[in-house]
Amino acid sequence: MSAGTHENTAKVAGVEVSTDHYIGGERVPSRERFEVISPMSCEPIAYVSRGGEEEADRAVRAAKEAFPRWASLGPEGRGTYMRRLADLIDENVESLAAVECEDMAMLLRSLRARVIHRGARNFRAYAGLAASYEERDWRSQGTWNRVQRMPAGPAATITPWNAPFMLSTWKVAPALAAGCTVILKPAEWAPLSASLLADLTEEAGFPPGVFNVLQGMGEEAGAALVAHPMVRRVSFTGSPETGRLIGQAAARNLVPFTAEMGGKGPLIVFEDADLEAAARKAAGQYDDAGQVCLAGTRLLVQRSVAREFLELFDRFADEHVLGDPRDERTTISPLIHPDHLKRVEGFVERARAEGHEVLRGGRRSEVGPLFYEPTLIRPKSNDAEIVQREVFGPVLTIQEFEDEAEAVSLANSTEYGLSAVIYTSSLGRADRVGRMVRAGVVWVNTFLVRDLTAPFGGMGISGIGREGGDYALDFYSDLKTLQIQEGSTR
Ligand code: NAD
């Protein structure tokens, strides 16, 4: 591994990665660079171009220039490029997975087996979905009516550092399929796989400017991008704090935006549930060191089975292996960055100081510099910060409830509303509770299963707008109604 402070490429996990922006089909460096570290060693692995207003402007102009031609290709024409890109992603799984693993420490085996391929699937699926869109035609009041989708224009997509490759494809694929051109601003803690995606779009023959990567800090490159008046859509995934800023910037330009933000999902276990399955899944919420927006981090367990559940949970939690994400045995890898470790630690320290009971973990692990032990906290009250705020680390809380009404009330008691998990063997209860819980997605007796055509997004401070299926294609399009007076044309 090597990384020169002024070099335009870095060798990461044996893979050559460009550390510059990708704008209008060219690699563009910035004078300043920022350091990217490996979460495993805390050593620098790359120095990446640090863009600002100038680079953001250049990227948006490139996307605007490329837009008319890309839009005019139609869904079928664009689909040809997207399927080629999907094939290239599948062919390059090894290098994409190796770089992503080094950059943000997701488990290498998951990246290889699932996560990167899901990125490819997104491009393939959206190529198909866009092509199968049927314009709606009908007659009314003496006119022929038709609803059409028109590509919106250059789209700014801003992504977080957890699962950065896969999450970026959730935005880039529908935007491109809908006929938008794209500027992707990846997170500064894990920006490298976006650069590899740019290489693959070039190899797939995408016309210059259709896909651009702008590197840099959120408050510099990101802010300049979303404030740019030529951007016609803004799609953001990250924290609610940043989401508010993005929303303000988009509003100033009267540009539609979607925001997928944090979560504090409940995992509700009823007494009639398969307790072993529920406890296993609950302990699985420590996967990816808890850096998963959809995680069920608030365990809510019916009082009658709470003791039995906790015993099972402990058994499964004990099976976790903290270690190098490249190691087959590892189940929990390090946190992304020293600042994030301090943030996670701060939550637990404050919870301890407030007198909430730390049932397991609650400290750094000696396995490596950025490891934190899987932690379980029993809060004294539901309004505790540790219950109400997203930690985004391997920290869960456990609370008991008496009946369905109390379970629903606790589940809906935070400002978030991204996801919820329910364990019950009763279909009636699954339906009743599932309907009452405020969350963008509710899973019953399962977790993280996603149908690409279903809407995805959050309620409350977890999100505005929806991604997924036609919902995303509508977002990246301007919907238009065409009306023709009957009998007025031949
Ligand atoms: P973040 O909000 O700090 O950053 C997200 C992105 O926004 C980064 O690319 C960052 O550079 C950029 N950014 C920061 N300030 C900006 C500004 N002023 N203008 C424009 N862009 C700016 O979030 P993060 O720490 O990277 O990611 C973790 C958060 O993301 C967690 O809250 C997590 O729950 C959330 N998340 C949500 C989903 C979802 O689908 N709902 C998925 C993954 C992560």
XYZ file of C-alpha atoms and ligand atoms in Angstrom:
534
model
C 0.000 0.000 0.000
C 1.382 3.411 -0.830
C 0.049 6.939 -0.902
C 2.039 10.023 -1.846
C 0.569 13.317 -0.686
C 0.703 14.764 -4.209
C 0.156 11.679 -6.316
C -2.863 11.330 -8.571
C -3.288 7.690 -7.761
C -2.945 5.469 -4.726
C -2.327 1.757 -4.563
C -5.015 0.457 -2.214
C -5.211 -3.272 -1.471
C -3.143 -3.792 -4.604
C -5.579 -1.811 -6.754
C -4.613 1.419 -8.509
C -7.191 4.087 -7.606
C -7.324 7.583 -9.044
C -7.444 10.143 -6.249
C -8.719 12.967 -8.470
C -12.169 14.159 -9.439
C -13.785 12.708 -12.537
C -15.322 15.565 -14.499
C -16.469 15.597 -18.118
C -14.723 12.277 -18.742
C -11.364 13.521 -17.447
C -9.399 13.212 -14.262
C -9.148 16.629 -12.658
C -6.863 17.300 -9.669
C -7.300 19.959 -6.977
C -4.423 21.898 -5.503
C -5.352 20.708 -2.021
C -5.791 17.107 -0.926
C -7.307 15.367 2.077
C -6.069 12.275 3.812
C -8.000 9.015 3.772
C -7.085 6.458 6.415
C -7.574 2.730 6.724
C -9.858 1.953 9.686
C -7.744 -1.119 10.356
C -4.370 0.555 10.783
C -5.372 4.240 11.095
C -2.587 4.846 8.550
C -3.145 7.018 5.452
C -3.985 5.041 2.322
C -4.692 7.900 -0.098
C -4.599 11.662 -0.489
C -7.673 12.698 -2.420
C -8.346 15.930 -4.326
C -10.204 18.374 -2.116
C -12.735 20.120 -4.312
C -14.511 23.395 -3.658
C -16.650 25.871 -5.554
C -14.477 25.859 -8.657
C -14.511 22.095 -9.083
C -18.216 21.854 -8.208
C -18.987 24.440 -10.880
C -16.902 22.577 -13.424
C -18.618 19.289 -12.624
C -22.129 20.726 -12.839
C -21.335 22.459 -16.140
C -19.998 19.172 -17.550
C -23.192 17.409 -16.440
C -25.341 20.154 -17.967
C -23.513 19.972 -21.270
C -23.910 16.192 -21.444
C -27.577 16.290 -20.430
C -29.463 16.934 -23.720
C -27.821 14.081 -25.564
C -28.164 11.636 -22.661
C -31.811 12.595 -22.181
C -32.532 12.149 -25.885
C -31.225 8.554 -25.918
C -34.424 7.340 -24.286
C -34.636 4.540 -21.704
C -33.604 1.807 -24.161
C -30.506 3.676 -25.337
C -29.433 4.516 -21.816
C -30.151 0.966 -20.706
C -27.478 -0.372 -23.059
C -24.808 1.624 -21.221
C -26.211 0.730 -17.828
C -26.249 -3.012 -18.517
C -22.667 -2.800 -19.742
C -21.767 -1.026 -16.509
C -23.563 -3.676 -14.450
C -21.567 -6.414 -16.194
C -18.317 -4.543 -15.533
C -19.178 -4.174 -11.848
C -19.759 -7.915 -11.617
C -16.484 -8.587 -13.428
C -14.591 -6.265 -11.070
C -16.059 -7.461 -7.787
C -12.662 -8.459 -6.421
C -11.026 -5.055 -6.810
C -14.134 -3.093 -5.777
C -14.550 -5.256 -2.678
C -10.864 -5.048 -1.753
C -10.795 -1.242 -1.988
C -14.099 -0.785 -0.163
C -12.913 -3.099 2.601
C -9.660 -1.179 3.025
C -11.451 2.165 2.885
C -14.345 1.586 5.304
C -13.731 -1.875 6.780
C -16.922 -3.629 5.763
C -16.471 -7.411 5.901
C -14.701 -8.554 2.751
C -16.796 -11.699 2.397
C -20.076 -9.708 2.425
C -18.699 -7.259 -0.099
C -17.627 -10.066 -2.400
C -20.718 -12.208 -2.034
C -23.517 -9.643 -1.886
C -22.894 -5.956 -1.535
C -21.019 -5.138 -4.735
C -23.267 -7.378 -6.836
C -26.275 -5.484 -5.476
C -24.759 -2.371 -7.009
C -24.671 -4.131 -10.382
C -28.248 -5.319 -9.877
C -29.379 -1.744 -9.290
C -28.084 -0.640 -12.704
C -29.663 -3.628 -14.422
C -32.967 -3.277 -12.602
C -33.312 0.438 -13.310
C -32.436 -0.032 -16.963
C -35.401 -2.421 -17.140
C -37.772 -0.358 -15.007
C -37.215 2.841 -16.973
C -37.799 1.023 -20.255
C -41.020 -0.579 -19.031
C -42.591 2.720 -17.929
C -45.973 3.140 -19.577
C -47.168 6.637 -20.259
C -50.704 7.016 -19.002
C -53.266 7.941 -21.685
C -56.937 8.743 -21.182
C -59.836 10.840 -22.515
C -61.583 13.479 -20.485
C -63.597 16.637 -21.139
C -63.117 16.393 -24.872
C -59.349 16.066 -24.702
C -56.753 13.303 -25.016
C -54.532 13.316 -21.926
C -51.094 11.837 -21.552
C -48.707 11.818 -18.567
C -45.066 11.842 -19.559
C -41.795 11.694 -17.706
C -39.155 14.186 -18.785
C -35.583 13.817 -17.494
C -35.041 16.586 -14.923
C -31.449 17.654 -15.666
C -28.145 17.416 -13.766
C -28.625 15.614 -10.441
C -26.418 16.042 -7.372
C -26.108 12.842 -5.358
C -24.470 12.974 -1.942
C -23.667 9.788 -0.104
C -22.469 8.651 3.342
C -19.470 6.515 4.245
C -21.264 3.333 5.244
C -21.583 0.914 2.306
C -20.640 3.826 0.021
C -20.506 1.908 -3.256
C -23.850 0.175 -2.924
C -25.618 3.233 -1.507
C -24.337 5.435 -4.321
C -25.796 3.043 -6.908
C -29.259 3.446 -5.324
C -29.109 7.037 -6.480
C -26.898 6.960 -9.549
C -28.780 4.081 -11.234
C -32.288 5.609 -11.160
C -30.946 9.075 -11.987
C -29.120 7.828 -15.082
C -32.013 5.584 -16.097
C -34.430 8.514 -15.870
C -32.172 10.507 -18.198
C -30.460 12.783 -15.677
C -26.739 13.329 -15.727
C -25.061 12.884 -12.363
C -22.506 14.465 -10.067
C -21.691 12.095 -7.201
C -20.112 13.552 -4.053
C -18.978 10.609 -1.921
C -18.240 10.913 1.796
C -14.738 12.058 2.672
C -14.119 9.133 5.036
C -14.692 6.538 2.285
C -14.351 8.153 -1.147
C -12.383 5.553 -3.090
C -14.961 3.171 -4.546
C -16.682 6.149 -6.237
C -13.475 6.691 -8.160
C -13.524 3.066 -9.328
C -17.157 3.487 -10.394
C -16.057 6.427 -12.554
C -13.423 4.205 -14.206
C -16.087 1.608 -14.970
C -18.492 4.147 -16.498
C -15.660 5.201 -18.789
C -14.940 1.587 -19.701
C -18.652 1.081 -20.375
C -18.462 3.941 -22.868
C -20.660 6.496 -21.093
C -20.399 9.833 -22.906
C -18.204 12.381 -21.055
C -20.094 14.396 -18.440
C -22.924 11.891 -17.959
C -21.367 10.664 -14.704
C -19.013 12.830 -12.648
C -17.341 12.380 -9.286
C -16.616 15.409 -7.136
C -14.362 14.665 -4.177
C -14.018 16.735 -1.046
C -15.403 17.774 2.297
C -19.127 18.056 2.864
C -19.111 21.687 3.897
C -16.909 22.615 0.910
C -17.491 20.452 -2.182
C -20.873 19.164 -0.984
C -22.225 22.569 -0.042
C -21.010 24.146 -3.305
C -22.622 21.346 -5.300
C -26.079 21.544 -3.739
C -26.069 25.343 -3.937
C -25.280 25.350 -7.656
C -28.173 26.892 -9.609
C -27.822 24.500 -12.568
C -28.472 21.408 -10.438
C -32.057 20.227 -10.969
C -32.297 17.440 -8.383
C -30.561 16.819 -5.066
C -30.509 13.367 -3.532
C -28.847 12.974 -0.164
C -28.163 10.141 2.254
C -26.572 10.945 5.588
C -27.384 12.435 8.958
C -30.447 14.551 9.769
C -28.189 17.494 10.711
C -26.692 17.599 7.216
C -30.077 16.818 5.662
C -31.459 20.077 7.060
C -28.625 22.062 5.436
C -29.123 20.269 2.137
C -32.848 20.956 2.255
C -32.236 24.656 2.841
C -29.818 24.863 -0.084
C -32.207 23.013 -2.391
C -35.099 25.226 -1.310
C -33.121 28.356 -2.182
C -32.930 27.118 -5.787
C -36.458 25.641 -5.701
C -35.040 22.225 -6.493
C -36.729 19.000 -5.351
C -34.650 16.927 -2.961
C -34.815 13.590 -1.213
C -33.071 12.859 2.044
C -32.472 9.403 3.492
C -31.305 9.982 7.032
C -30.571 8.247 10.272
C -32.566 5.663 12.153
C -33.234 4.404 15.660
C -35.281 1.374 14.729
C -37.106 -0.757 17.277
C -36.721 -4.522 17.258
C -39.907 -5.725 18.969
C -40.073 -9.240 20.400
C -43.454 -10.606 21.448
C -43.897 -13.573 23.800
C -45.312 -15.692 20.956
C -42.178 -15.220 18.820
C -39.520 -17.748 17.912
C -37.286 -16.373 20.654
C -34.139 -18.012 19.382
C -34.559 -16.496 15.924
C -35.361 -13.111 17.465
C -32.344 -13.188 19.775
C -30.046 -14.255 16.972
C -31.259 -11.376 14.803
C -30.995 -8.957 17.715
C -27.349 -9.925 18.278
C -26.888 -9.533 14.506
C -27.592 -5.813 14.893
C -23.934 -5.515 15.918
C -22.913 -6.515 12.370
C -20.901 -3.893 10.493
C -20.108 -2.514 13.955
C -23.649 -1.153 14.060
C -22.922 1.368 11.321
C -26.205 0.547 9.592
C -28.988 3.117 9.309
C -31.667 0.400 9.204
C -30.443 -1.427 12.302
C -32.936 -2.292 15.027
C -30.981 -0.710 17.851
C -33.772 -0.497 20.420
C -34.639 -3.989 21.613
C -38.193 -3.971 22.965
C -39.082 -7.280 24.600
C -42.348 -8.444 26.152
C -41.837 -8.683 29.915
C -43.010 -12.324 30.178
C -40.082 -13.531 28.009
C -37.489 -10.847 28.763
C -35.231 -12.984 30.925
C -35.230 -15.931 28.511
C -34.629 -13.585 25.575
C -31.661 -11.923 27.275
C -30.016 -15.287 27.965
C -30.347 -16.249 24.320
C -29.188 -12.817 23.195
C -26.073 -13.076 25.341
C -25.288 -16.465 23.875
C -25.436 -15.128 20.310
C -23.685 -11.870 21.143
C -20.816 -13.875 22.685
C -20.289 -15.567 19.321
C -19.191 -12.329 17.683
C -15.556 -12.113 16.645
C -13.966 -8.678 16.464
C -11.163 -8.569 13.947
C -9.746 -7.778 10.563
C -12.606 -7.500 8.024
C -10.570 -9.568 5.564
C -10.514 -12.495 7.964
C -13.232 -15.104 7.300
C -13.923 -15.521 11.030
C -14.505 -11.839 11.752
C -18.076 -10.700 12.319
C -17.432 -7.186 13.676
C -14.889 -4.888 12.092
C -13.506 -1.582 13.359
C -15.388 1.689 13.310
C -14.677 3.937 10.365
C -12.658 6.751 11.946
C -11.152 7.924 15.263
C -13.669 10.815 15.394
C -16.524 8.355 15.020
C -15.113 6.119 17.762
C -15.031 9.148 20.069
C -18.642 9.931 19.162
C -19.795 6.378 19.943
C -17.772 6.358 23.148
C -19.282 9.709 24.153
C -22.815 8.298 23.926
C -21.958 5.358 26.172
C -20.039 7.482 28.680
C -22.937 9.905 29.000
C -25.377 7.006 29.396
C -23.197 5.567 32.157
C -22.893 8.953 33.858
C -26.699 9.337 33.744
C -27.005 6.043 35.598
C -28.265 3.755 32.827
C -27.150 0.176 33.279
C -24.428 -1.090 30.935
C -25.207 -4.800 30.626
C -22.353 -5.707 28.279
C -19.409 -3.986 26.581
C -19.241 -0.269 27.174
C -15.569 0.152 26.326
C -13.015 0.091 23.546
C -11.669 -3.281 22.553
C -7.993 -4.084 22.501
C -8.269 -5.881 19.169
C -7.197 -2.699 17.366
C -7.273 1.085 17.557
C -10.846 1.591 16.300
C -12.698 -1.350 17.822
C -15.565 -0.901 20.254
C -17.090 -3.791 22.159
C -20.678 -4.798 21.383
C -22.600 -2.898 24.031
C -26.031 -3.358 25.561
C -27.609 -0.750 27.810
C -30.725 -0.938 29.954
C -31.958 2.649 30.204
C -33.688 3.980 33.311
C -36.176 5.863 31.201
C -37.352 6.108 27.628
C -36.339 9.741 27.261
C -32.642 8.922 27.800
C -30.332 10.206 25.073
C -29.088 6.652 24.451
C -32.669 5.632 23.541
C -33.605 8.745 21.620
C -30.515 9.460 19.475
C -28.817 7.426 16.774
C -25.382 6.187 17.898
C -24.405 4.479 14.626
C -22.120 2.064 16.420
C -22.318 -1.350 18.138
C -24.578 -0.060 20.901
C -28.081 -1.403 21.584
C -30.597 -0.652 24.305
C -33.063 -3.096 25.831
C -36.466 -2.224 27.314
C -39.465 -4.264 28.388
C -43.120 -3.787 27.546
C -46.338 -5.253 28.865
C -48.656 -5.402 25.852
C -49.101 -4.415 22.205
C -50.177 -0.883 23.050
C -47.039 -0.245 25.085
C -44.830 -1.846 22.420
C -46.259 0.474 19.758
C -45.987 3.505 22.003
C -42.298 2.807 22.744
C -41.583 1.969 19.101
C -43.030 5.316 17.983
C -41.437 7.377 20.732
C -38.406 8.766 18.876
C -38.213 11.437 16.206
C -36.902 8.848 13.734
C -38.952 6.500 11.568
C -36.736 4.603 9.154
C -37.208 0.927 9.969
C -38.713 -1.485 12.470
C -38.454 -5.220 13.070
C -41.194 -7.298 14.704
C -40.888 -10.866 15.930
C -44.218 -12.649 16.454
C -45.850 -15.878 15.319
C -49.283 -14.253 15.056
C -50.300 -12.930 11.650
C -53.003 -10.795 13.262
C -50.456 -9.170 15.560
C -47.966 -8.726 12.718
C -50.648 -6.899 10.778
C -51.958 -4.816 13.711
C -48.581 -3.754 15.061
C -47.065 -3.470 11.593
C -49.759 -0.951 10.658
C -49.324 1.106 13.825
C -45.533 1.456 13.768
C -44.290 4.633 12.119
C -41.405 3.577 9.891
C -40.591 3.544 6.188
C -40.113 -0.205 6.282
C -41.363 -2.764 8.809
C -39.974 -6.282 8.692
C -41.740 -9.168 10.430
C -39.606 -12.179 11.395
C -36.944 -11.085 8.920
C -34.549 -8.200 8.348
C -32.893 -6.303 5.479
C -34.790 -8.118 2.712
C -35.389 -5.549 -0.015
C -37.424 -5.611 -3.157
C -35.990 -2.976 -5.475
C -39.437 -1.976 -6.697
C -40.700 -1.131 -3.186
C -40.516 2.440 -1.875
C -37.645 3.110 0.486
C -37.291 6.035 2.866
C -38.003 7.357 6.302
C -40.616 9.221 8.295
C -39.936 12.030 10.763
C -36.275 13.047 10.835
C -35.346 9.806 9.038
C -36.256 11.052 5.617
C -38.070 13.087 3.045
C -39.161 11.497 -0.214
C -38.730 7.931 -1.364
C -36.180 5.982 -3.328
C -36.766 2.585 -4.914
C -38.602 1.447 -8.029
C -40.781 3.921 -9.889
C -40.672 6.285 -6.913
C -37.043 7.100 -7.682
C -37.670 7.370 -11.420
C -40.485 9.845 -10.756
C -38.167 11.888 -8.533
C -35.529 12.230 -11.253
C -38.186 13.174 -13.815
C -40.466 16.109 -14.381
C -43.958 14.743 -14.807
C -45.897 16.461 -17.536
C -49.520 16.296 -18.705
C -50.076 16.716 -22.418
C -53.671 17.531 -23.503
C -54.899 17.597 -27.093
C -58.366 18.831 -28.027
C -60.194 15.866 -29.568
C -60.915 16.207 -33.284
C -58.510 19.158 -33.634
C -55.704 17.128 -35.231
C -55.401 14.510 -37.956
P -23.115 13.077 7.055
O -24.446 13.734 7.069
O -22.060 13.607 7.937
O -22.497 13.113 5.585
C -23.177 12.564 4.482
C -22.661 13.218 3.219
O -23.015 14.597 3.241
C -21.144 13.179 3.050
O -20.834 12.970 1.699
C -20.724 14.572 3.472
O -19.525 14.979 2.884
C -21.877 15.394 2.953
N -22.052 16.692 3.603
C -21.750 17.048 4.876
N -22.050 18.349 5.081
C -22.559 18.831 3.928
C -23.071 20.092 3.521
N -23.109 21.139 4.340
N -23.524 20.217 2.258
C -23.504 19.176 1.410
N -23.024 17.954 1.736
C -22.561 17.781 2.980
O -23.379 11.539 7.329
P -22.299 10.369 7.472
O -21.658 10.514 8.812
O -21.457 10.297 6.254
O -23.237 9.072 7.456
C -23.848 8.569 8.577
C -25.307 8.966 8.624
O -25.957 8.561 7.425
C -26.067 8.271 9.733
O -26.953 9.175 10.341
C -26.841 7.186 9.000
O -27.988 6.713 9.652
C -27.169 7.875 7.734
N -27.509 6.902 6.691
C -28.813 6.836 6.268
C -29.181 5.914 5.306
C -30.595 5.813 4.817
O -30.820 5.202 3.786
N -31.563 6.381 5.506
C -28.219 5.066 4.764
C -26.914 5.149 5.226
C -26.578 6.094 6.189
